[in-house]
Amino acid sequence: MKQHLILIVSFLMFSVSFSFAQTDQSAIIEDFKPSVLNQPGREYPQVNSQGYARFRIEAPDAQSVVVSLGLGGRGGTTLTKNDEGVWVGTTEGPLDEGFHYYHLTVDGGVFNDPGTLNFYGSTRWESGIEIPAHDQDFYALKNVPHGFVQQVLFPSESTKTCRRAFVYTPPCYGKDPAKRYPVLYLQHGWGEDETAWSNQGHANLIMDNLIAEGKIEPFIIVMTYGMTNELRFGGIRSFDITPFQTVLIDELIPYIDANFNTIADQPHRAMAGLSMGGMETKTITMNHPEVFSHYGLFSGGTYAPDDIKDKSKVKLIFMSCGSKERPEGVRNADAALKEAGFNSVHYVSEGTAHEFLTWRRSLYHMAQLLFK
Amino acid sequence: MKQHLILIVSFLMFSVSFSFAQTDQSAIIEDFKPSVLNQPGREYPQVNSQGYARFRIEAPDAQSVVVSLGLGGRGGTTLTKNDEGVWVGTTEGPLDEGFHYYHLTVDGGVFNDPGTLNFYGSTRWESGIEIPAHDQDFYALKNVPHGFVQQVLFPSESTKTCRRAFVYTPPCYGKDPAKRYPVLYLQHGWGEDETAWSNQGHANLIMDNLIAEGKIEPFIIVMTYGMTNELRFGGIRSFDITPFQTVLIDELIPYIDANFNTIADQPHRAMAGLSMGGMETKTITMNHPEVFSHYGLFSGGTYAPDDIKDKSKVKLIFMSCGSKERPEGVRNADAALKEAGFNSVHYVSEGTAHEFLTWRRSLYHMAQLLFK
């Protein structure tokens, strides 16, 4: 458990340190375009081809407007009021490719940028901005058959609530009522919720594209809320996996198997998670080797050979992180697992940190290894 | 078309005039509780048993914080900075029961309240607050079997996009693959989108509860975006139903009939909409009497007997509005339609204006009349 505490603390440290690509002092290219995550009709925020982000906030009587996206630890990007009384500013350097959470501090109060869509992270709905990635094609919305993302409300005796999950079903699902599918249970990170993997993760589009290209056999993905004990900054020391484990193993999985066309056995059930969701995945797969056969930790720690009691029950271990995290961790763990005879794979996302592009790519790679 | 312009202008007038219950100068009862729409763990905004709303915004260096919810036309609720440097304030009077959109103006800039969830309205994601209604039981989340709300991405040749719809399927859907269901196409209002009916409308919970109580036979609801021509305040005069009608009739309906277990004929297909969605419903049902048999206008105008060429094709006309709108409009139209031999029903939502409680109640009543 102590190891878990250290892990969580390191997640939090990652979460608050925004990561820039190498600071580039050369001229900023003036080819800024609205971020693809902007609200309909909104021109700002914008991003340019180098990955700089530019903000424009109307608050004519404000004393100070700061954007939380900035060089790590140096207080974000301070906007300045222009001649029209509008607050404008550009990041000091290019941002990493992919998705970033952010918010504004207006006269000391925390608000979202009214120009962008909101995404649940840091236990609040935050603003989001997207720096186009060179490999964005794999999660692009294309003219291919699309699966559905279904909001499911399932009863939970243990928490005395009706809980929400999102279920991705592949495009072919239901066409042949007799066909049944394997299932991946996929967890979000600390401060996020069950909306993260479809909203900022594009899990459904990643799957649609992989299926359309014939790279994988279709499977179902189930995403639910993994913070049953309302984990907050102050509550980390009391983190206990039991409440969520009960919801997942005793309530959600039986509900999914009763209501969807699943192959309801261990060989056809996987669990993966990002960051804190990886820690949950590790703990739950170790506690319940009879439930899952394929394990994935995305920026969420590693397995050691000794963690696993019965090697024969594990069909795949997938561990990943961004190159700006500590890739030697997953590399070394992967080597040790291979040495011990496990089917282990590691993946390092080039040029990314503890952010969602790392995890989109991780899902893309792990999906191609599942249920073989 | 001129009639439609007047209708749209009157919708906009309704949209910007927030409605209070009778101003009550008696003492405010200090039993405030967090609004049920607050973000996890947030204490404010709060509402009391009388319907007053209280706000608390941290922005220590701000000069001015105003909440847009206020007595109509009188500039909302101006907050004052308390001894702790926090902006606080309570509405001058009780708000109507139900859901209200709002936003903050902080030093002249428009932002959302970081305490609440956001809901798409007024062509932006707005803050929302819920004043508990005396009849809220009909849209409460209960321990009954729940249907799914599915996000569907369907191809649209006419707009060269992949468009989104949400599809409510009842709890029993898919259990018997041979069973097929009627479909209601249900439209949002101006400035809203396809998320409105499930998020602020609770259409899925209204259906789950009606089905659990045996008050209706299950049917499917399809909700998509009805503003294909990016209608904005400035664009009203150029409003043209054709692009949306093409998406609905030629693209969405065939897609739904191909991908869901529907009864794909006119007697088992209904269309309804609120406000601008009512105007769309009226126009499209008149243009395509061969597609829909049951029509619903919620605060969205009225039919006259002469509007309908072939009476035999219409199985139900349902018209509704809030008692604080112009209920004589739907009452008179209903009388004229009945006189002309139509199966017409009108409903007036007591104590509500051009807001979502009117429309939740309208759906609740109309659903019980459909597909009989």
XYZ file of C-alpha atoms in Angstrom:
744
model
C 0.000 0.000 0.000
C 2.901 2.312 0.727
C 4.068 1.762 -2.830
C 0.639 2.873 -3.999
C 0.835 6.043 -1.986
C 4.131 6.941 -3.608
C 2.609 6.154 -6.969
C -0.364 8.417 -6.352
C 1.814 11.232 -5.132
C 3.921 10.967 -8.265
C 0.724 11.045 -10.376
C -0.284 14.261 -8.695
C 3.130 15.768 -9.297
C 2.827 14.876 -12.960
C -0.683 16.262 -13.074
C 0.281 19.725 -11.958
C 3.452 20.062 -14.048
C 2.437 21.030 -17.559
C 4.932 19.962 -20.094
C 6.338 21.935 -22.965
C 8.328 20.755 -25.875
C 11.781 22.304 -25.906
C 11.428 26.040 -25.618
C 11.846 27.532 -29.031
C 12.934 31.144 -29.235
C 12.638 31.378 -33.012
C 9.910 33.468 -34.620
C 6.328 32.443 -34.034
C 4.648 31.505 -37.308
C 1.407 33.450 -37.752
C -0.740 30.574 -38.974
C -2.974 30.331 -35.898
C -6.308 28.521 -36.262
C -9.129 27.885 -33.765
C -8.508 24.804 -31.619
C -10.676 21.882 -32.732
C -12.124 21.729 -29.213
C -13.599 25.229 -29.341
C -17.289 25.755 -28.714
C -19.313 26.239 -31.931
C -18.452 29.497 -33.652
C -15.667 30.493 -31.250
C -12.445 31.833 -32.757
C -10.264 31.473 -29.640
C -8.198 29.790 -28.273
C -6.066 29.204 -31.343
C -3.024 27.044 -32.069
C -0.359 27.387 -34.742
C 1.605 24.829 -36.705
C 4.451 24.975 -34.171
C 2.189 24.147 -31.221
C 1.967 27.598 -29.686
C -1.416 28.445 -28.153
C -2.969 31.908 -28.238
C -5.763 33.076 -25.974
C -8.244 35.943 -26.156
C -10.509 36.685 -23.202
C -13.058 39.481 -22.901
C -13.133 40.926 -19.394
C -12.700 44.686 -19.917
C -12.681 45.654 -16.249
C -10.434 42.836 -14.985
C -7.079 43.561 -13.346
C -5.431 40.281 -14.268
C -6.070 37.268 -16.505
C -3.710 34.275 -16.379
C -3.975 31.007 -18.348
C -2.812 27.964 -16.371
C -1.042 26.497 -19.428
C 2.569 27.637 -19.165
C 6.104 26.586 -18.559
C 5.901 24.185 -15.607
C 6.013 25.882 -12.233
C 6.367 29.349 -13.672
C 2.780 30.399 -13.292
C 1.221 29.873 -16.684
C 0.681 32.443 -19.410
C -0.134 35.971 -18.264
C -2.405 37.770 -20.725
C -2.177 41.500 -21.411
C -4.979 43.915 -22.214
C -4.831 45.224 -25.769
C -6.052 48.548 -27.174
C -9.586 47.166 -27.558
C -9.686 46.205 -23.884
C -9.411 42.491 -24.660
C -6.949 40.201 -22.856
C -4.601 38.423 -25.250
C -1.478 36.310 -25.006
C 0.504 33.460 -26.499
C 2.333 30.665 -24.694
C 6.063 31.257 -24.261
C 6.849 28.041 -26.081
C 5.164 25.345 -28.160
C 3.014 22.904 -26.209
C 3.352 19.154 -26.551
C 1.142 17.576 -29.186
C -2.251 16.411 -27.987
C -4.790 17.367 -25.368
C -4.210 19.715 -22.435
C -6.489 20.725 -19.592
C -6.371 24.362 -18.463
C -8.305 27.113 -16.761
C -8.189 30.870 -16.327
C -7.475 32.857 -13.207
C -9.434 36.103 -13.528
C -8.799 38.568 -10.714
C -7.887 35.685 -8.432
C -10.905 33.510 -9.265
C -10.719 30.241 -11.240
C -12.965 30.150 -14.329
C -13.059 28.294 -17.610
C -12.271 29.818 -20.981
C -15.708 30.532 -22.508
C -14.228 29.760 -25.928
C -13.619 26.049 -25.407
C -15.429 22.882 -24.466
C -15.076 21.519 -20.948
C -13.563 18.184 -19.909
C -13.712 16.585 -16.493
C -10.245 16.577 -14.899
C -8.737 17.667 -11.565
C -12.172 16.929 -10.026
C -13.755 19.761 -12.001
C -14.903 20.512 -15.523
C -11.828 22.186 -17.031
C -11.195 23.922 -20.325
C -9.452 21.857 -22.983
C -7.221 22.658 -25.939
C -5.872 20.346 -28.628
C -2.475 20.713 -30.294
C -2.767 18.741 -33.545
C -0.500 15.695 -33.379
C 1.466 14.435 -36.371
C -0.259 11.067 -35.942
C -3.765 12.392 -35.189
C -5.216 10.310 -38.011
C -5.647 7.281 -35.725
C -8.207 9.104 -33.540
C -9.780 11.297 -36.256
C -13.512 11.289 -36.939
C -13.659 9.627 -40.351
C -16.292 8.464 -42.767
C -16.179 4.859 -41.539
C -18.845 2.805 -39.740
C -19.134 4.082 -36.175
C -19.911 2.140 -33.053
C -22.176 3.566 -30.373
C -21.225 4.976 -26.979
C -24.052 4.081 -24.646
C -24.787 5.703 -21.321
C -25.770 2.946 -18.927
C -27.226 3.467 -15.432
C -26.583 0.360 -13.365
C -27.775 -0.444 -9.849
C -25.108 -0.605 -7.140
C -26.175 -2.213 -3.872
C -22.814 -1.621 -2.219
C -22.885 2.158 -2.696
C -26.675 2.504 -2.569
C -26.579 4.467 -5.793
C -27.466 4.119 -9.416
C -24.069 4.458 -11.127
C -23.136 5.484 -14.634
C -20.973 3.696 -17.156
C -20.328 4.302 -20.843
C -20.200 1.269 -23.080
C -18.611 1.326 -26.521
C -20.143 -1.241 -28.833
C -18.480 -1.807 -32.230
C -20.296 -0.980 -35.508
C -21.239 -4.607 -36.160
C -22.690 -5.067 -32.660
C -26.243 -6.402 -32.629
C -26.403 -7.023 -36.383
C -26.059 -10.722 -35.642
C -27.780 -11.229 -32.277
C -25.893 -14.501 -31.775
C -22.432 -12.904 -31.999
C -20.712 -12.240 -28.682
C -17.722 -10.022 -27.915
C -14.794 -9.783 -25.472
C -14.765 -6.787 -23.113
C -12.088 -4.294 -22.020
C -12.764 -2.455 -18.749
C -10.951 0.874 -19.162
C -10.336 3.303 -16.301
C -9.673 7.050 -16.205
C -7.121 8.841 -14.032
C -7.253 10.746 -10.778
C -9.664 13.691 -10.876
C -11.303 12.466 -14.086
C -14.473 10.451 -14.467
C -16.251 8.008 -16.737
C -16.581 10.651 -19.477
C -12.809 11.010 -19.981
C -12.063 8.097 -22.291
C -14.766 9.020 -24.829
C -14.485 12.817 -24.570
C -10.775 13.603 -24.353
C -9.596 10.037 -25.050
C -11.551 9.411 -28.292
C -11.619 5.717 -27.366
C -14.628 5.180 -29.649
C -12.958 6.765 -32.684
C -9.715 4.849 -32.056
C -11.736 1.634 -32.077
C -13.853 2.603 -35.116
C -10.687 3.330 -37.118
C -8.845 0.171 -36.025
C -11.880 -1.945 -36.924
C -12.373 -0.177 -40.283
C -8.729 -0.862 -41.170
C -9.065 -4.501 -40.191
C -6.348 -4.188 -37.565
C -8.391 -5.668 -34.730
C -11.294 -7.968 -34.111
C -14.136 -5.928 -32.585
C -14.587 -5.861 -28.811
C -16.617 -3.898 -26.277
C -15.147 -1.225 -23.973
C -16.736 -0.374 -20.616
C -15.797 2.853 -18.823
C -17.042 3.722 -15.362
C -16.157 6.000 -12.464
C -13.251 4.678 -10.408
C -13.333 7.070 -7.476
C -16.100 5.585 -5.380
C -14.579 6.881 -2.178
C -14.556 10.453 -3.464
C -10.768 10.603 -3.426
C -9.556 14.184 -3.140
C -6.160 15.757 -2.552
C -6.727 15.551 1.176
C -8.002 12.005 1.042
C -5.140 10.183 -0.638
C -3.761 8.589 2.496
C -7.073 6.901 3.120
C -7.356 5.495 -0.401
C -8.948 2.085 -0.327
C -9.547 0.010 -3.454
C -12.304 -2.069 -1.888
C -15.355 0.082 -2.670
C -14.487 0.429 -6.358
C -13.405 -3.197 -6.628
C -16.786 -4.264 -5.278
C -18.630 -2.052 -7.753
C -16.566 -3.346 -10.656
C -16.372 -7.066 -9.858
C -19.665 -7.721 -8.098
C -21.972 -5.189 -9.749
C -20.820 -3.742 -13.076
C -19.366 -6.867 -14.696
C -22.463 -9.007 -13.934
C -24.656 -6.153 -15.213
C -22.688 -5.859 -18.457
C -22.695 -9.626 -18.976
C -26.467 -9.697 -18.412
C -27.248 -6.767 -20.708
C -24.728 -6.975 -23.553
C -23.648 -9.711 -25.928
C -20.375 -10.480 -24.141
C -18.190 -13.548 -23.940
C -18.472 -13.727 -20.176
C -15.284 -15.496 -19.173
C -11.772 -14.669 -17.954
C -9.933 -15.265 -21.250
C -12.155 -12.660 -22.943
C -11.981 -9.963 -20.284
C -9.286 -7.268 -20.033
C -8.664 -4.382 -17.668
C -6.574 -1.286 -18.284
C -6.301 2.176 -16.853
C -4.337 5.387 -17.025
C -2.419 6.877 -14.089
C -4.519 6.191 -10.969
C -6.630 3.885 -13.152
C -3.449 1.870 -13.774
C -2.891 1.521 -10.058
C -6.492 0.320 -9.733
C -5.964 -2.097 -12.615
C -2.842 -3.551 -11.007
C -4.466 -4.027 -7.616
C -7.725 -5.462 -8.921
C -6.114 -7.823 -11.438
C -3.817 -9.115 -8.668
C -6.755 -9.564 -6.296
C -8.933 -11.180 -8.970
C -6.829 -13.220 -11.405
C -9.938 -15.308 -12.120
C -11.709 -12.299 -13.674
C -9.219 -10.724 -16.129
C -6.618 -12.200 -18.463
C -5.195 -9.093 -20.195
C -3.774 -6.198 -18.128
C -2.815 -2.662 -19.196
C -1.095 0.088 -17.205
C -0.859 3.434 -19.040
C 1.443 5.808 -17.112
C 0.186 3.857 -14.167
C 3.044 1.883 -12.679
C 4.419 -1.556 -13.491
C 4.052 -5.217 -12.579
C 6.957 -7.272 -11.228
C 7.057 -11.044 -11.848
C 6.443 -11.659 -8.149
C 3.204 -9.650 -8.246
C 1.528 -12.458 -10.146
C 0.803 -15.730 -8.410
C -0.402 -17.831 -11.317
C 1.417 -16.997 -14.537
C -0.823 -19.292 -16.566
C -3.808 -17.020 -15.998
C -2.143 -13.961 -17.596
C -2.362 -13.695 -21.368
C -0.913 -10.183 -21.797
C 0.725 -7.451 -19.749
C 0.932 -4.070 -21.486
C 2.771 -1.171 -19.821
C 3.294 2.269 -21.308
C 4.122 5.882 -20.588
C 5.228 9.058 -22.320
C 8.878 9.585 -23.217
C 8.789 12.626 -20.919
C 7.741 10.518 -17.947
C 10.187 7.818 -16.776
C 10.282 5.369 -19.676
C 13.066 3.309 -18.085
C 10.455 2.181 -15.548
C 8.266 0.381 -18.062
C 11.302 -0.749 -20.102
C 12.924 -2.420 -17.115
C 9.689 -3.922 -15.841
C 8.930 -5.286 -19.312
C 12.381 -6.878 -19.532
C 11.961 -8.519 -16.130
C 8.521 -9.862 -17.038
C 9.759 -11.217 -20.371
C 12.688 -12.834 -18.559
C 10.213 -14.504 -16.236
C 8.283 -15.853 -19.213
C 5.308 -13.469 -19.359
C 3.778 -12.199 -22.592
C 4.735 -8.637 -21.808
C 4.801 -5.593 -24.098
C 5.873 -2.054 -23.340
C 5.260 1.112 -25.303
C 6.772 4.585 -24.970
C 4.849 7.493 -26.505
C 7.398 9.760 -28.162
C 7.401 13.416 -27.153
C 4.537 13.266 -24.670
C 4.215 13.454 -20.903
C 1.526 12.470 -18.396
C -1.271 13.579 -20.718
C -3.984 12.150 -22.916
C -2.058 11.723 -26.183
C 0.118 9.210 -24.325
C -2.999 7.302 -23.365
C -4.761 7.519 -26.750
C -1.637 5.997 -28.291
C -1.445 3.406 -25.521
C -5.001 2.277 -26.215
C -4.290 2.188 -29.946
C -1.316 -0.135 -29.405
C -2.801 -2.297 -26.677
C -6.074 -2.823 -28.606
C -4.105 -4.558 -31.357
C -2.722 -7.075 -28.876
C -5.943 -7.981 -27.077
C -7.828 -11.266 -27.241
C -5.507 -12.920 -29.757
C -42.438 31.992 -43.595
C -43.313 35.426 -42.180
C -45.337 33.652 -39.492
C -42.220 31.636 -38.653
C -40.110 34.755 -38.308
C -42.559 36.207 -35.816
C -42.567 32.894 -33.974
C -38.768 32.797 -33.771
C -38.590 36.393 -32.608
C -41.082 35.625 -29.865
C -38.993 32.577 -28.834
C -35.963 34.807 -28.500
C -37.919 37.288 -26.423
C -38.983 34.481 -24.129
C -35.454 33.156 -23.971
C -33.956 36.333 -22.639
C -36.651 37.170 -20.109
C -36.080 35.079 -17.010
C -39.204 34.468 -15.102
C -39.756 34.728 -11.389
C -42.600 33.499 -9.342
C -44.435 36.361 -7.653
C -41.887 38.457 -5.802
C -42.089 37.579 -2.165
C -40.911 40.156 0.311
C -41.338 37.903 3.334
C -38.348 36.567 5.227
C -35.996 34.258 3.384
C -35.944 30.832 5.049
C -32.361 29.798 5.821
C -32.621 26.201 4.637
C -30.352 26.553 1.601
C -28.865 23.374 0.118
C -26.474 22.818 -2.808
C -28.280 22.680 -6.154
C -28.529 19.114 -7.442
C -26.719 20.232 -10.610
C -23.550 21.284 -8.786
C -20.208 19.795 -9.766
C -19.021 17.021 -7.393
C -18.192 18.366 -3.952
C -19.275 21.951 -4.672
C -21.362 23.708 -2.024
C -22.611 26.609 -4.191
C -24.904 27.649 -5.802
C -27.597 26.764 -3.276
C -31.387 26.882 -3.319
C -33.857 27.086 -0.445
C -37.313 25.624 0.027
C -38.908 28.836 -1.256
C -36.979 28.764 -4.535
C -34.458 31.481 -3.782
C -30.981 30.890 -5.226
C -27.782 31.895 -3.468
C -24.420 32.263 -5.174
C -20.838 32.343 -3.904
C -17.981 33.182 -6.254
C -14.291 33.460 -5.409
C -12.618 36.264 -7.336
C -10.908 38.354 -4.666
C -9.559 41.058 -6.971
C -12.682 41.492 -9.109
C -14.542 44.807 -9.225
C -17.947 43.369 -10.072
C -19.675 39.973 -10.216
C -23.244 39.726 -11.554
C -25.358 36.569 -11.973
C -27.611 36.663 -15.037
C -30.509 35.083 -13.109
C -32.612 37.961 -11.870
C -35.887 39.762 -12.217
C -36.508 40.008 -15.957
C -34.875 42.993 -17.603
C -33.438 44.347 -14.378
C -29.900 43.088 -14.821
C -29.725 39.900 -12.808
C -28.408 39.487 -9.287
C -25.478 41.682 -8.311
C -23.176 39.939 -5.819
C -21.346 41.796 -3.063
C -17.919 41.066 -1.637
C -18.053 39.837 1.949
C -15.475 40.193 4.734
C -13.587 37.138 3.461
C -13.253 38.666 0.001
C -15.805 36.261 -1.509
C -18.657 37.437 -3.736
C -22.055 36.396 -2.386
C -25.678 37.157 -3.131
C -29.216 35.821 -3.188
C -31.877 36.345 -5.836
C -34.369 39.111 -5.031
C -37.230 36.679 -5.292
C -37.915 32.950 -5.606
C -37.245 31.455 -9.017
C -39.771 29.325 -10.866
C -39.522 25.604 -10.185
C -37.291 23.666 -12.545
C -34.162 24.238 -14.587
C -32.627 27.631 -15.391
C -29.630 28.541 -17.532
C -27.379 31.321 -16.268
C -23.879 32.773 -16.406
C -21.703 35.227 -14.541
C -20.426 38.587 -15.674
C -17.077 39.102 -13.954
C -15.542 42.517 -14.590
C -17.437 42.741 -17.863
C -16.516 39.239 -19.102
C -18.981 36.355 -19.431
C -17.938 33.196 -17.553
C -19.651 30.170 -16.074
C -20.114 29.535 -12.387
C -17.336 27.048 -11.499
C -19.688 25.482 -8.949
C -22.209 24.037 -11.398
C -22.430 21.727 -14.370
C -22.728 23.198 -17.834
C -25.619 22.789 -20.266
C -25.689 23.795 -23.907
C -28.079 26.735 -24.417
C -27.895 30.177 -26.068
C -25.298 28.660 -28.453
C -22.833 28.184 -25.595
C -22.269 25.879 -22.624
C -24.039 27.748 -19.823
C -24.239 27.185 -16.097
C -27.389 25.484 -14.851
C -29.316 25.519 -11.585
C -32.301 23.417 -10.545
C -35.099 24.630 -8.285
C -36.726 21.438 -6.954
C -40.230 21.127 -8.379
C -43.158 19.818 -6.338
C -43.668 17.150 -9.022
C -39.978 16.292 -9.583
C -40.672 12.617 -8.907
C -41.589 11.986 -12.554
C -38.055 12.795 -13.750
C -36.142 11.536 -10.682
C -33.361 8.958 -10.952
C -34.968 5.933 -9.292
C -34.083 2.337 -8.661
C -36.005 1.067 -11.698
C -34.725 -0.591 -14.883
C -32.972 2.056 -16.988
C -32.808 2.315 -20.736
C -29.615 3.377 -22.477
C -28.808 6.713 -24.108
C -26.601 5.937 -27.068
C -24.365 8.365 -28.873
C -24.673 7.626 -32.570
C -22.477 9.123 -35.312
C -24.331 8.940 -38.612
C -23.097 9.835 -42.089
C -24.677 12.877 -43.735
C -24.074 13.253 -47.451
C -25.996 16.514 -47.681
C -23.848 18.333 -45.116
C -20.644 16.405 -45.832
C -20.277 15.679 -42.136
C -20.602 12.848 -39.698
C -23.430 14.025 -37.434
C -24.335 13.104 -33.881
C -27.623 11.873 -32.483
C -28.577 10.447 -29.111
C -30.923 7.482 -29.111
C -32.883 6.439 -26.039
C -33.671 2.736 -26.063
C -36.044 1.415 -23.384
C -34.857 -1.104 -20.731
C -36.350 -4.091 -22.550
C -34.724 -3.154 -25.864
C -32.707 -5.965 -27.421
C -33.775 -8.603 -24.892
C -36.037 -10.063 -27.554
C -34.247 -9.394 -30.849
C -37.505 -9.839 -32.737
C -39.341 -7.062 -30.898
C -39.580 -3.735 -32.728
C -40.452 -0.291 -31.376
C -42.089 2.962 -32.523
C -39.872 6.072 -32.617
C -40.280 9.664 -31.435
C -37.971 12.230 -33.060
C -37.565 14.928 -30.412
C -36.016 18.334 -31.090
C -34.330 20.893 -28.838
C -34.827 24.660 -28.943
C -32.889 27.562 -30.397
C -29.326 27.768 -29.127
C -29.460 24.263 -27.683
C -28.224 21.046 -29.255
C -28.731 17.282 -29.274
C -27.534 16.998 -25.652
C -30.391 19.110 -24.247
C -33.170 16.538 -23.975
C -31.077 14.019 -22.025
C -29.032 16.491 -19.949
C -31.430 19.225 -18.872
C -34.577 17.481 -20.147
C -34.107 14.098 -18.410
C -36.000 12.487 -21.308
C -34.449 9.105 -20.479
C -35.506 9.213 -16.823
C -39.013 10.379 -17.731
C -39.301 7.363 -20.028
C -37.750 4.898 -17.532
C -40.244 5.988 -14.869
C -43.277 5.914 -17.176
C -42.325 2.422 -18.349
C -41.652 1.169 -14.789
C -45.079 2.387 -13.717
C -46.732 0.700 -16.686
C -48.100 3.997 -17.959
C -46.738 3.619 -21.491
C -45.661 0.988 -23.947
C -41.905 1.394 -24.562
C -40.713 3.361 -27.577
C -37.421 4.780 -28.858
C -36.527 8.490 -28.784
C -34.049 10.019 -31.251
C -32.535 13.437 -30.550
C -30.298 15.233 -33.034
C -29.032 18.721 -33.774
C -31.646 20.861 -35.516
C -29.567 23.889 -36.436
C -27.792 22.665 -39.551
C -27.528 26.147 -40.957
C -25.782 27.454 -37.848
C -28.682 29.728 -36.970
C -27.524 32.635 -34.844
C -29.174 35.801 -33.617
C -28.008 37.586 -36.754
C -29.105 34.758 -39.010
C -32.765 34.452 -38.172
C -34.093 36.148 -41.271
C -32.324 33.637 -43.444
C -33.647 30.598 -41.591
C -34.335 27.783 -43.996
C -35.755 24.433 -42.894
C -34.438 22.569 -45.939
C -30.965 21.534 -44.715
C -32.253 20.088 -41.449
C -35.265 18.503 -43.121
C -32.933 16.728 -45.539
C -30.745 15.458 -42.693
C -33.753 14.225 -40.732
C -35.889 12.707 -43.495
C -33.297 11.460 -45.974
C -30.379 10.582 -43.698
C -31.166 10.128 -40.005
C -34.473 8.254 -40.257
C -33.118 5.690 -42.760
C -30.020 5.278 -40.556
C -32.100 4.695 -37.436
C -34.397 2.262 -39.233
C -31.348 0.359 -40.524
C -29.536 0.221 -37.173
C -32.250 -0.090 -34.533
C -35.212 -2.397 -34.042
C -37.825 0.113 -35.186
C -41.285 -0.244 -36.656
C -40.353 1.680 -39.752
C -43.652 3.122 -40.888
C -45.656 6.342 -40.604
C -48.172 5.149 -37.981
C -45.279 4.347 -35.605
C -43.275 7.532 -36.076
C -43.775 10.767 -34.119
C -42.075 14.154 -34.153
C -42.059 16.755 -31.407
C -39.944 19.711 -30.450
C -39.671 22.577 -28.024
C -39.663 26.232 -29.029
C -37.730 26.453 -32.327
C -37.902 22.644 -32.430
C -41.686 22.993 -32.418
C -41.517 25.283 -35.414
C -39.333 22.696 -37.147
C -41.781 19.965 -36.188
C -44.715 21.892 -37.617
C -42.972 22.659 -40.909
C -41.554 19.185 -41.434
C -44.733 17.319 -40.480
C -46.693 19.528 -42.894
C -44.126 18.946 -45.659
C -43.932 15.203 -44.976
C -47.300 13.869 -43.808
C -46.226 10.451 -45.146
C -43.413 10.215 -42.545
C -44.980 11.133 -39.169
C -48.402 10.434 -37.652
C -48.083 12.027 -34.163
C -47.077 15.680 -33.779
C -46.004 17.624 -30.697
C -45.323 21.355 -30.286
C -43.967 22.308 -26.834
C -43.977 26.117 -26.461
C -43.485 25.977 -30.175
C -46.555 27.384 -31.883
C -49.809 25.786 -32.940
C -51.459 24.019 -35.861
C -54.620 25.329 -37.495
C -57.034 22.883 -39.186
C -56.119 24.338 -42.585
C -52.434 23.540 -42.047
C -53.145 19.857 -42.556
C -54.120 18.613 -45.978
C -55.016 15.013 -45.178
C -56.649 14.661 -41.771
C -56.661 10.871 -42.025
C -52.854 10.760 -41.765
C -52.726 12.547 -38.386
C -53.227 10.369 -35.326
C -52.413 12.952 -32.631
C -51.679 16.646 -32.282
C -50.248 17.670 -28.912
C -49.668 21.347 -28.131
C -48.386 22.731 -24.844
C -46.795 25.694 -23.114
C -46.187 27.127 -19.665
C -48.949 29.014 -17.862
C -46.611 32.029 -17.918
C -46.381 31.952 -21.709
C -49.611 32.512 -23.654
C -51.726 29.487 -22.792
C -54.765 30.855 -24.622
C -52.840 30.196 -27.844
C -52.695 26.431 -27.387
C -56.163 26.350 -25.795
C -57.786 28.100 -28.761
C -55.831 26.108 -31.332
C -56.773 22.873 -29.592
C -60.461 23.855 -29.587
C -60.350 24.663 -33.294
C -58.614 21.374 -34.122
C -61.105 19.380 -32.043
C -63.952 21.225 -33.749
C -62.462 20.190 -37.088
C -62.362 16.554 -35.968
C -58.672 16.105 -35.093
C -57.448 14.047 -32.163
C -55.948 17.095 -30.495
C -54.747 17.532 -26.918
C -53.361 20.597 -25.209
C -51.464 20.885 -21.958
C -50.567 23.928 -19.860
C -47.702 23.568 -17.378
C -48.759 25.369 -14.210
C -46.410 28.035 -12.865
C -43.708 27.736 -15.520
C -42.524 29.862 -18.422
C -40.451 29.199 -21.544
C -38.112 26.838 -19.683
C -37.295 23.164 -19.384
C -39.757 22.155 -16.657
C -42.515 23.083 -19.112
C -40.962 20.730 -21.641
C -40.193 17.863 -19.250
C -43.872 17.914 -18.268
C -44.923 18.170 -21.898
C -42.926 15.061 -22.788
C -44.357 13.242 -19.767
C -47.920 13.972 -20.908
C -47.406 13.467 -24.627
C -45.571 10.151 -24.128
C -48.728 8.704 -22.556
C -50.739 9.531 -25.676
C -48.354 8.201 -28.310
C -48.796 5.139 -30.504
C -52.125 4.061 -28.999
